PDB file of C-alpha atoms in Angstrom:
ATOM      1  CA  UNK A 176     -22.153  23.502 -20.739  1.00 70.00           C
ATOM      2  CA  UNK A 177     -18.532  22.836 -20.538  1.00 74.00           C
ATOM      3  CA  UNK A 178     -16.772  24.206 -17.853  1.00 86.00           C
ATOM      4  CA  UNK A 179     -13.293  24.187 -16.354  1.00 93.00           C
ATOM      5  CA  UNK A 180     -12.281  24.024 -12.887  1.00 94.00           C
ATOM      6  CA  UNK A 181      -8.644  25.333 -11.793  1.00 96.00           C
ATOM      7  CA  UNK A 182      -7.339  25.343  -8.658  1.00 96.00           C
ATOM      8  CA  UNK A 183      -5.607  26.009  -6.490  1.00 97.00           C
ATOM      9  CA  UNK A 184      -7.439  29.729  -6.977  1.00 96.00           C
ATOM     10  CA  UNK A 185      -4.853  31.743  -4.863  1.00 97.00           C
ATOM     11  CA  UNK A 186      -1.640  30.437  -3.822  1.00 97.00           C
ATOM     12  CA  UNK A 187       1.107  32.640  -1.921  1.00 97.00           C
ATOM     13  CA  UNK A 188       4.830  30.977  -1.350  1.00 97.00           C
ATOM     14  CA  UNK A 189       7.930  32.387  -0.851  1.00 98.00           C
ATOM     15  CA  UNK A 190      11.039  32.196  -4.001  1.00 98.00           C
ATOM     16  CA  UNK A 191      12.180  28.930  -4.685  1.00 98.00           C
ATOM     17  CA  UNK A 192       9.509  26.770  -3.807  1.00 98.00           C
ATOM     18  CA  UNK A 193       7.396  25.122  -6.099  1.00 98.00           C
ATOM     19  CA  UNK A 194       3.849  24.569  -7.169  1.00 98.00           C
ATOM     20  CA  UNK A 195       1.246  23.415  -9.152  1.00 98.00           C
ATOM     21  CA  UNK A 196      -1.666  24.404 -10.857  1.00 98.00           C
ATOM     22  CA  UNK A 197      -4.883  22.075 -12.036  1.00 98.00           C
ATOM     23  CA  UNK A 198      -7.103  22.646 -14.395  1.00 97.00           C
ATOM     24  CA  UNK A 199      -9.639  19.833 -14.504  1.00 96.00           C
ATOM     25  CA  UNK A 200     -13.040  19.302 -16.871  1.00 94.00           C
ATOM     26  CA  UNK A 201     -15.689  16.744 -17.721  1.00 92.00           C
ATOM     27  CA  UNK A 202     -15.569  17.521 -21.229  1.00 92.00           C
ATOM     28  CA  UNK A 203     -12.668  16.806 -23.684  1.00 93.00           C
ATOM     29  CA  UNK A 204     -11.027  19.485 -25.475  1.00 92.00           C
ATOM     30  CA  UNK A 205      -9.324  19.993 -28.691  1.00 90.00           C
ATOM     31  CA  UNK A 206      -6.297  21.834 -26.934  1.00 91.00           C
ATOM     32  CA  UNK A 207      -5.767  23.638 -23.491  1.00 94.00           C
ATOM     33  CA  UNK A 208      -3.956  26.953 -23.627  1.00 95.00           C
ATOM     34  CA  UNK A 209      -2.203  28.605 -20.473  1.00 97.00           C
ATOM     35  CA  UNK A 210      -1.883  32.470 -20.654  1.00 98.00           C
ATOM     36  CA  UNK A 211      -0.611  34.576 -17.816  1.00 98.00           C
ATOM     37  CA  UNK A 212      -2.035  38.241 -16.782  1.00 97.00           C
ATOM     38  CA  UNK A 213      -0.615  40.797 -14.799  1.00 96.00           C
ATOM     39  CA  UNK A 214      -2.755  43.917 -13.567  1.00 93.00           C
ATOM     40  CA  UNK A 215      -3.922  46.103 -16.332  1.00 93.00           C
ATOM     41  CA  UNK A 216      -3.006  43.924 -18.986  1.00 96.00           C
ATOM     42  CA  UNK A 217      -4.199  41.120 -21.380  1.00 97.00           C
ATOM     43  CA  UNK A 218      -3.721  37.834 -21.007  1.00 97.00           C
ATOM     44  CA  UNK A 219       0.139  36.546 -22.520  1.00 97.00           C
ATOM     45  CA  UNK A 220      -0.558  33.331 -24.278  1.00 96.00           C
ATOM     46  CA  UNK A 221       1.935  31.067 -22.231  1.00 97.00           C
ATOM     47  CA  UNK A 222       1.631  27.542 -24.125  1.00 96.00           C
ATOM     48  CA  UNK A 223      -0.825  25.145 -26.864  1.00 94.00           C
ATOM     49  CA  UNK A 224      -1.304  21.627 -25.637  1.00 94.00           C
ATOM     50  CA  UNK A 225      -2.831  19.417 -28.206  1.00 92.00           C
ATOM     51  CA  UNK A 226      -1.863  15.640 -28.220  1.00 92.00           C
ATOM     52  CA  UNK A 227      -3.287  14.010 -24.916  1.00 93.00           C
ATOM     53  CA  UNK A 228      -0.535  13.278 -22.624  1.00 95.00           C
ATOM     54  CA  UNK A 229       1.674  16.079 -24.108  1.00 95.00           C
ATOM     55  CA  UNK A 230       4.536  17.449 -21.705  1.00 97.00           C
ATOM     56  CA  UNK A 231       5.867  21.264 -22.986  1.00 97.00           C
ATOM     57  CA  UNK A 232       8.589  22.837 -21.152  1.00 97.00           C
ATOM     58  CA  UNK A 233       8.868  26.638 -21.242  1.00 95.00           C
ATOM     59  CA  UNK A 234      12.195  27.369 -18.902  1.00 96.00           C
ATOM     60  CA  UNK A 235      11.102  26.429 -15.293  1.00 97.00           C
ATOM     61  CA  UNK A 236       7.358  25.766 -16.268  1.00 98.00           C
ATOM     62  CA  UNK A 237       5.984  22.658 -17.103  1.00 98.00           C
ATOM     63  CA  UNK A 238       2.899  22.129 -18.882  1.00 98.00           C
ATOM     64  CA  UNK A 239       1.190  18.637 -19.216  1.00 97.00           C
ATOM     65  CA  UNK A 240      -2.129  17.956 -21.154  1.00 96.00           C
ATOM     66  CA  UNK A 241      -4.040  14.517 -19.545  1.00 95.00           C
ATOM     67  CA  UNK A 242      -4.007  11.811 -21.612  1.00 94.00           C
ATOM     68  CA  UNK A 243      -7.932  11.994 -22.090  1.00 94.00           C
ATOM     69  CA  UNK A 244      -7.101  15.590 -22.926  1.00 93.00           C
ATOM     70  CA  UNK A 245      -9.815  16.875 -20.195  1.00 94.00           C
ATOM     71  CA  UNK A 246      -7.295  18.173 -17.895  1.00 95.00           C
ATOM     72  CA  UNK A 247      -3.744  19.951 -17.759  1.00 97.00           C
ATOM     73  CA  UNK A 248      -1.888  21.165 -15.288  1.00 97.00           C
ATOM     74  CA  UNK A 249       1.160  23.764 -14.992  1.00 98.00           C
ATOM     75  CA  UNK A 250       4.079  22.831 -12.515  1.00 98.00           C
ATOM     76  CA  UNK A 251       6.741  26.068 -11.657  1.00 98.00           C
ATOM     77  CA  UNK A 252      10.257  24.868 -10.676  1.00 98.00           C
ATOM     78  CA  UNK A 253      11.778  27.323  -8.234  1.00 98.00           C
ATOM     79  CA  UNK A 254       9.473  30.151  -8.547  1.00 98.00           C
ATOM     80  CA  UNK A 255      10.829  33.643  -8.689  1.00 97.00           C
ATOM     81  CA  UNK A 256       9.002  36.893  -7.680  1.00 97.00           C
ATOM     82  CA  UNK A 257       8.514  37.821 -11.301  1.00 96.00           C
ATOM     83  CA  UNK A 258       6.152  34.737 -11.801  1.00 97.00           C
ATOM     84  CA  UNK A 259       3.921  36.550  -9.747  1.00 97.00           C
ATOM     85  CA  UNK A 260       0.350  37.079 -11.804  1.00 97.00           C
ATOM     86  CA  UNK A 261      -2.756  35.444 -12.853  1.00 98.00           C
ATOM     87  CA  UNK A 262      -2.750  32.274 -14.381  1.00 98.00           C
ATOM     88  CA  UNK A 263      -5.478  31.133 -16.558  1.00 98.00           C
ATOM     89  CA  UNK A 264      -6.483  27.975 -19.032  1.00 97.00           C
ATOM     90  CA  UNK A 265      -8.583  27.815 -21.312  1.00 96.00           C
ATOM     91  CA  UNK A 266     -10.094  25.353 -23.350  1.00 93.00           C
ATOM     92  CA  UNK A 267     -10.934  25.241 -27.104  1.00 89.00           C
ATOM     93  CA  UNK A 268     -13.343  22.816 -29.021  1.00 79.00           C
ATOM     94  CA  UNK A 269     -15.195  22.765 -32.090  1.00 77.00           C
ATOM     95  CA  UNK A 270     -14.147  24.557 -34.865  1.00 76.00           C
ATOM     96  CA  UNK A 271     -15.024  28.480 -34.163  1.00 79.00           C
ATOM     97  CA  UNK A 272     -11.751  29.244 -32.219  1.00 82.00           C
ATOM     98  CA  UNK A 273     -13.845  30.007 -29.007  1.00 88.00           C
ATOM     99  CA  UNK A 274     -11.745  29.122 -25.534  1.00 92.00           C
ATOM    100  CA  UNK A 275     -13.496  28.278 -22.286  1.00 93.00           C
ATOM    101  CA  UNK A 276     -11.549  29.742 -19.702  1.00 95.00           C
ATOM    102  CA  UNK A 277     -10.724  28.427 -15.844  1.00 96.00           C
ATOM    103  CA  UNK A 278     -11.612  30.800 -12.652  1.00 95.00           C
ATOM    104  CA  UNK A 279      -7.897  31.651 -12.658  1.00 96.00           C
ATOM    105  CA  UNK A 280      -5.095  31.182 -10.359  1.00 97.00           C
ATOM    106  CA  UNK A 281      -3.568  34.075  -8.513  1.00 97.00           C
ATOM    107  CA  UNK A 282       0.148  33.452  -7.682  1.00 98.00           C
ATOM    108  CA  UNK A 283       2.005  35.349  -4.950  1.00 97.00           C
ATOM    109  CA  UNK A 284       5.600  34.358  -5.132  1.00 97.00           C
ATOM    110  CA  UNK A 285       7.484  36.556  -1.821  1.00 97.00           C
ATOM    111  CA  UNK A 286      11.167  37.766  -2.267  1.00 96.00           C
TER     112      UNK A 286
ATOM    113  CA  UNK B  66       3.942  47.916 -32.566  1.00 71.00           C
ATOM    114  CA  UNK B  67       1.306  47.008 -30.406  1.00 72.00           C
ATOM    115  CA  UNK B  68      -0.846  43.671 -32.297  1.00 93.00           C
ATOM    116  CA  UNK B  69      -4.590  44.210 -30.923  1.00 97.00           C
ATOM    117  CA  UNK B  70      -5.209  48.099 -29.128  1.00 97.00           C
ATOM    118  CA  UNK B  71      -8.115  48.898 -27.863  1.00 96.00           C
ATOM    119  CA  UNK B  72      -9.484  52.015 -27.245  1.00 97.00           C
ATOM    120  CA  UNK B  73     -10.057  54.000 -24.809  1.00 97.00           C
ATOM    121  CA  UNK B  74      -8.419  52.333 -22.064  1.00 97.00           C
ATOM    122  CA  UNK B  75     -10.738  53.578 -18.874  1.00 98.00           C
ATOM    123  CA  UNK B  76     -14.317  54.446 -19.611  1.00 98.00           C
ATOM    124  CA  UNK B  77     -16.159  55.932 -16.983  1.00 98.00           C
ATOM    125  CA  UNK B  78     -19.517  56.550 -17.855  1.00 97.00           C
ATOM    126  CA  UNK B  79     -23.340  57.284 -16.219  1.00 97.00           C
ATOM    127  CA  UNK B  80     -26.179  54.907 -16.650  1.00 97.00           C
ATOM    128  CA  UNK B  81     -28.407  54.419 -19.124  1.00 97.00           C
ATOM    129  CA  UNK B  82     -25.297  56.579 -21.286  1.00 98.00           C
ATOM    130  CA  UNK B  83     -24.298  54.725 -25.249  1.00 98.00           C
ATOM    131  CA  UNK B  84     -20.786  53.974 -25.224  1.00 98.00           C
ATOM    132  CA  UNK B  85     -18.658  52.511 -27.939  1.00 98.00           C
ATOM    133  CA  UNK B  86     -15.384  50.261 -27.622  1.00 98.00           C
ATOM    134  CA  UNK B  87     -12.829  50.423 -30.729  1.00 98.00           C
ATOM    135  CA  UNK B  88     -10.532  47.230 -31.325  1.00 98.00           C
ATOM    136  CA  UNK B  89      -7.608  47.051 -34.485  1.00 97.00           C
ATOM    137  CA  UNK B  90      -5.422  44.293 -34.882  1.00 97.00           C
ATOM    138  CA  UNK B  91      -2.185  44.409 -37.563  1.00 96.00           C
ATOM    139  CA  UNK B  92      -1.526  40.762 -37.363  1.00 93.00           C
ATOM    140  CA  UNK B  93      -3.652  39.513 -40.126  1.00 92.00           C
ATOM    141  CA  UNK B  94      -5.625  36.980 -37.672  1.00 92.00           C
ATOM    142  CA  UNK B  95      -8.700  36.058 -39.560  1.00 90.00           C
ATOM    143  CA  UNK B  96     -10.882  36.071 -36.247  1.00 93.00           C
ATOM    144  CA  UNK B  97     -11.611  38.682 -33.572  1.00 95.00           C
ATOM    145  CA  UNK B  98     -12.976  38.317 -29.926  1.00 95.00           C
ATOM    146  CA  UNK B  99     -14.921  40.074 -27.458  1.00 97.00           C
ATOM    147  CA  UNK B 100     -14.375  38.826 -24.323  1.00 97.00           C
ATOM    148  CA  UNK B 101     -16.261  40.209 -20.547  1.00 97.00           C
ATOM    149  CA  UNK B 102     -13.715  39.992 -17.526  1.00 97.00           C
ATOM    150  CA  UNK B 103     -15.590  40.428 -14.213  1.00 94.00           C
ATOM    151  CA  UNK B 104     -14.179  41.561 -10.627  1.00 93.00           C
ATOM    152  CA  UNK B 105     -13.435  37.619 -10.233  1.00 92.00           C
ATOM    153  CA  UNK B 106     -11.281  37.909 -12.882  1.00 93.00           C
ATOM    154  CA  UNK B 107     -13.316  35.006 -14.839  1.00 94.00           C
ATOM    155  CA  UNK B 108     -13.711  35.851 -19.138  1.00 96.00           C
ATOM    156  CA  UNK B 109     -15.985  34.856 -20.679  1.00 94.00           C
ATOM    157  CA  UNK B 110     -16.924  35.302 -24.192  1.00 94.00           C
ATOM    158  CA  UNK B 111     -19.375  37.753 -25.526  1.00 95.00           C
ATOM    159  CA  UNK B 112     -18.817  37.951 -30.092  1.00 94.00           C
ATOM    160  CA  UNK B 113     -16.988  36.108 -32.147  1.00 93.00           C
ATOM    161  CA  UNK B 114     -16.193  37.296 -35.657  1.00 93.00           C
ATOM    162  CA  UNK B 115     -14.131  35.827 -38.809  1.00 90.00           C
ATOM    163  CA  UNK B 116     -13.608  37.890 -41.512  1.00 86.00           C
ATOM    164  CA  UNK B 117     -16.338  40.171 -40.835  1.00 84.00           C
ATOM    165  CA  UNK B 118     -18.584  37.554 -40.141  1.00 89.00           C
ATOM    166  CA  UNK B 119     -20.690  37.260 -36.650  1.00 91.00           C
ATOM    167  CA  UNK B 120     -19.887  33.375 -35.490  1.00 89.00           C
ATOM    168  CA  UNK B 121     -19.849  33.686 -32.207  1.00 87.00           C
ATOM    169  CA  UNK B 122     -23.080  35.486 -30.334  1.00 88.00           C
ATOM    170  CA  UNK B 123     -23.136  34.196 -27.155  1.00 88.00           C
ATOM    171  CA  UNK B 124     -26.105  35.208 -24.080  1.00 78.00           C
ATOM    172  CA  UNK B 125     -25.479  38.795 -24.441  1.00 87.00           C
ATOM    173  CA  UNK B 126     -28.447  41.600 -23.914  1.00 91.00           C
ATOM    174  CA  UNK B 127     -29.173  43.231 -27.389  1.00 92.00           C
ATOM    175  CA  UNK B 128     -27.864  46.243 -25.882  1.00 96.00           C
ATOM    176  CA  UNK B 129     -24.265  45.465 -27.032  1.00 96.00           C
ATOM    177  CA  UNK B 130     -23.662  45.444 -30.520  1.00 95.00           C
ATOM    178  CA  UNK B 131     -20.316  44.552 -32.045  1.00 95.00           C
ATOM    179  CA  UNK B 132     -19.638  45.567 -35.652  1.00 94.00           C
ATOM    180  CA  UNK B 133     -16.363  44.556 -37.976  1.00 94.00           C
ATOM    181  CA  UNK B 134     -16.273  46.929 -40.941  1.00 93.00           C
ATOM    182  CA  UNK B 135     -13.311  44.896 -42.009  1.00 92.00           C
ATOM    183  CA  UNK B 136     -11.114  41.820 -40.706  1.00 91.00           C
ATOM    184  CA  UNK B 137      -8.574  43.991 -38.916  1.00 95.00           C
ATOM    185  CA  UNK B 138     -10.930  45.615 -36.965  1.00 96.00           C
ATOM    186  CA  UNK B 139     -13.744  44.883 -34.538  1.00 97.00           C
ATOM    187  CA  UNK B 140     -16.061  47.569 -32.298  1.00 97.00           C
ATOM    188  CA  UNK B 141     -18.084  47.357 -29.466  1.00 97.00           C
ATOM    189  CA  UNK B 142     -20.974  49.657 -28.604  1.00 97.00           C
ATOM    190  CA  UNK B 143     -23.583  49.500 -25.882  1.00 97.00           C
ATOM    191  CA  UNK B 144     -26.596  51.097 -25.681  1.00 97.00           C
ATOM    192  CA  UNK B 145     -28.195  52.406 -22.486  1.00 97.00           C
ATOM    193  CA  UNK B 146     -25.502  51.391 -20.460  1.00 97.00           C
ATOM    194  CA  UNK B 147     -26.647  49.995 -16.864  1.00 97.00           C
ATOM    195  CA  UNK B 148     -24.377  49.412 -13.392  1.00 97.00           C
ATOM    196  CA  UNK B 149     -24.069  45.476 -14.146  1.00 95.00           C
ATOM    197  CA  UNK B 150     -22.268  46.376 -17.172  1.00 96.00           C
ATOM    198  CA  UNK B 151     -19.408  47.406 -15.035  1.00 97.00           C
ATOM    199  CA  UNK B 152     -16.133  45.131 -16.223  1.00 97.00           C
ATOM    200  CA  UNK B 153     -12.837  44.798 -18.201  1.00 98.00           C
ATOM    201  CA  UNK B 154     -13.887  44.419 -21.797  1.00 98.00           C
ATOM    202  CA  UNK B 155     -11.095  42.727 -24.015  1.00 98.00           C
ATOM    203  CA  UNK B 156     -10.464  42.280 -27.743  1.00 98.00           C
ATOM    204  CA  UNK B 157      -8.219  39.066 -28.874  1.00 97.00           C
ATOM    205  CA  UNK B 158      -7.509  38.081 -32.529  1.00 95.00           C
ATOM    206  CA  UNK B 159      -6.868  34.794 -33.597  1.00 93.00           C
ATOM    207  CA  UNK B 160      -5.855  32.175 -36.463  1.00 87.00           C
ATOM    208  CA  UNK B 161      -8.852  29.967 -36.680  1.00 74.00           C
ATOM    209  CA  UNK B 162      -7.728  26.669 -36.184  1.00 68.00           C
ATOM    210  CA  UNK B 163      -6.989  24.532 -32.366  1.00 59.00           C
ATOM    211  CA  UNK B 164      -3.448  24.966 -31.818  1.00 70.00           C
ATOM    212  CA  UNK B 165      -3.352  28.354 -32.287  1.00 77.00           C
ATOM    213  CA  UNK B 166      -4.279  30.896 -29.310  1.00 89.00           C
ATOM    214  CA  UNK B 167      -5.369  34.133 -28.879  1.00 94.00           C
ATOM    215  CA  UNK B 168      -3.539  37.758 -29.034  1.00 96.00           C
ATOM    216  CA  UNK B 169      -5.579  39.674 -26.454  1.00 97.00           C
ATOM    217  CA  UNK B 170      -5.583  43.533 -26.529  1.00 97.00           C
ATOM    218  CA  UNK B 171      -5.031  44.994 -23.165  1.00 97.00           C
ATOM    219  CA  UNK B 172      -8.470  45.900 -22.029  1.00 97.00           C
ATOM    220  CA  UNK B 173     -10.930  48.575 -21.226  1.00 98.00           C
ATOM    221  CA  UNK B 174     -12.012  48.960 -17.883  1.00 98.00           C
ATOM    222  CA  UNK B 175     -15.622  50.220 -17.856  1.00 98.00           C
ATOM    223  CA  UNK B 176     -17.391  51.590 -14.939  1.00 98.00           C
ATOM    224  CA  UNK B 177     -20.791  52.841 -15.060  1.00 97.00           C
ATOM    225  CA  UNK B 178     -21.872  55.174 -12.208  1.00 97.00           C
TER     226      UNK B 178
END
């Protein structure tokens, strides 16, 4: 069974620090996806990682796949109160478009 | 234009009740997802279909029953619902294919009482 661990799974700072978020497996995947969720919504596909040892930059977030490609992790530089939400990776492999998803990160960022 | 709705968006329903879930997507994705979100927040996928074929059919009781009369569109319905089925149901489309992710709809909260 391949599963994903992410942590940290809540995290609370206050604007302008930042952070990092880990998503770690035993298994190697095709490509890692990171989607954000706020409440009462569907999860916003964030960014694809493919290659192994990919970096993507999306404004202040940084996305990095692990050169094995069985972990990623997201970085947020200066994080603002509207970063605030659910962060979630997911894994695909095979060939049927199915994602394994992490536990989820909840991110608090204070004002 | 929204890409995958779902509908309705709150279900609130008694046990052993049949329910049905309606999902439509206008993107053209070949594949369509139903996906279980529990109070932990974790998903975890229930169907998988691409062009209105099953290829996905993971541990799920035989009371839920997903039908795709055509590509664009994929339904849920459950039969005899019980407390345990209690969750955020959501719909995603996709192009099949690794570096491509998911659309999700924005989910229907079911409670059974």
């Amino acid at each position: 069974t391949q599963l994903l661990e992410q942590s940290p799974q809540f995290l609370s700072i206050q604007e302008g620090e930042n952070l990092t978020v880990y998503c770690n497996s035993s298994s190697v995947f095709s490509s890692l996806q990171w989607y954000r969720q706020e409440p009462g919504e569907g999860p916003v596909l964030l960014v694809t990682v493919v290659t192994g040892g990919e970096v993507k930059k999306l404004k202040r977030l940084t996305f990095q796949f692990g050169d094995a490609r069985k972990d990623s992790s997201l970085h947020i530089t200066a994080a603002q109160p509207g970063d605030t939400g659910l962060y979630l990776c997911a894994g695909a492999s095979g060939n049927t478009g199915k994602l394994i998803f992490g536990q989820g990160t909840t991110l608090q960022v204070k004002p | 234009d929204t890409a995958v709705s779902q509908t309705p968006k709150y279900l609130v329903t008694q046990m052993g009740n049949d329910k049905s879930i309606k999902c439509e997507q206008n993107l053209g994705h070949d594949t369509m997802y139903w996906y279980k979100q529990d109070s932990k927040k974790f998903l975890k996928i229930m169907f998988s279909y691409n062009n209105k074929e099953l290829i996905i059919n993971e541990t799920v009781p035989n009371r839920f029953s997903p039908k795709s009369p055509d590509k664009a569109h994929l339904n849920l319905h459950i039969n005899s619902l019980e407390l345990g089925d209690s969750a955020v149901y959501f719909c995603a489309s996709s192009i099949p294919g690794r570096s491509y992710g998911y659309t999700f709809g924005s989910g229907t909260r079911l409670t059974v009482v």
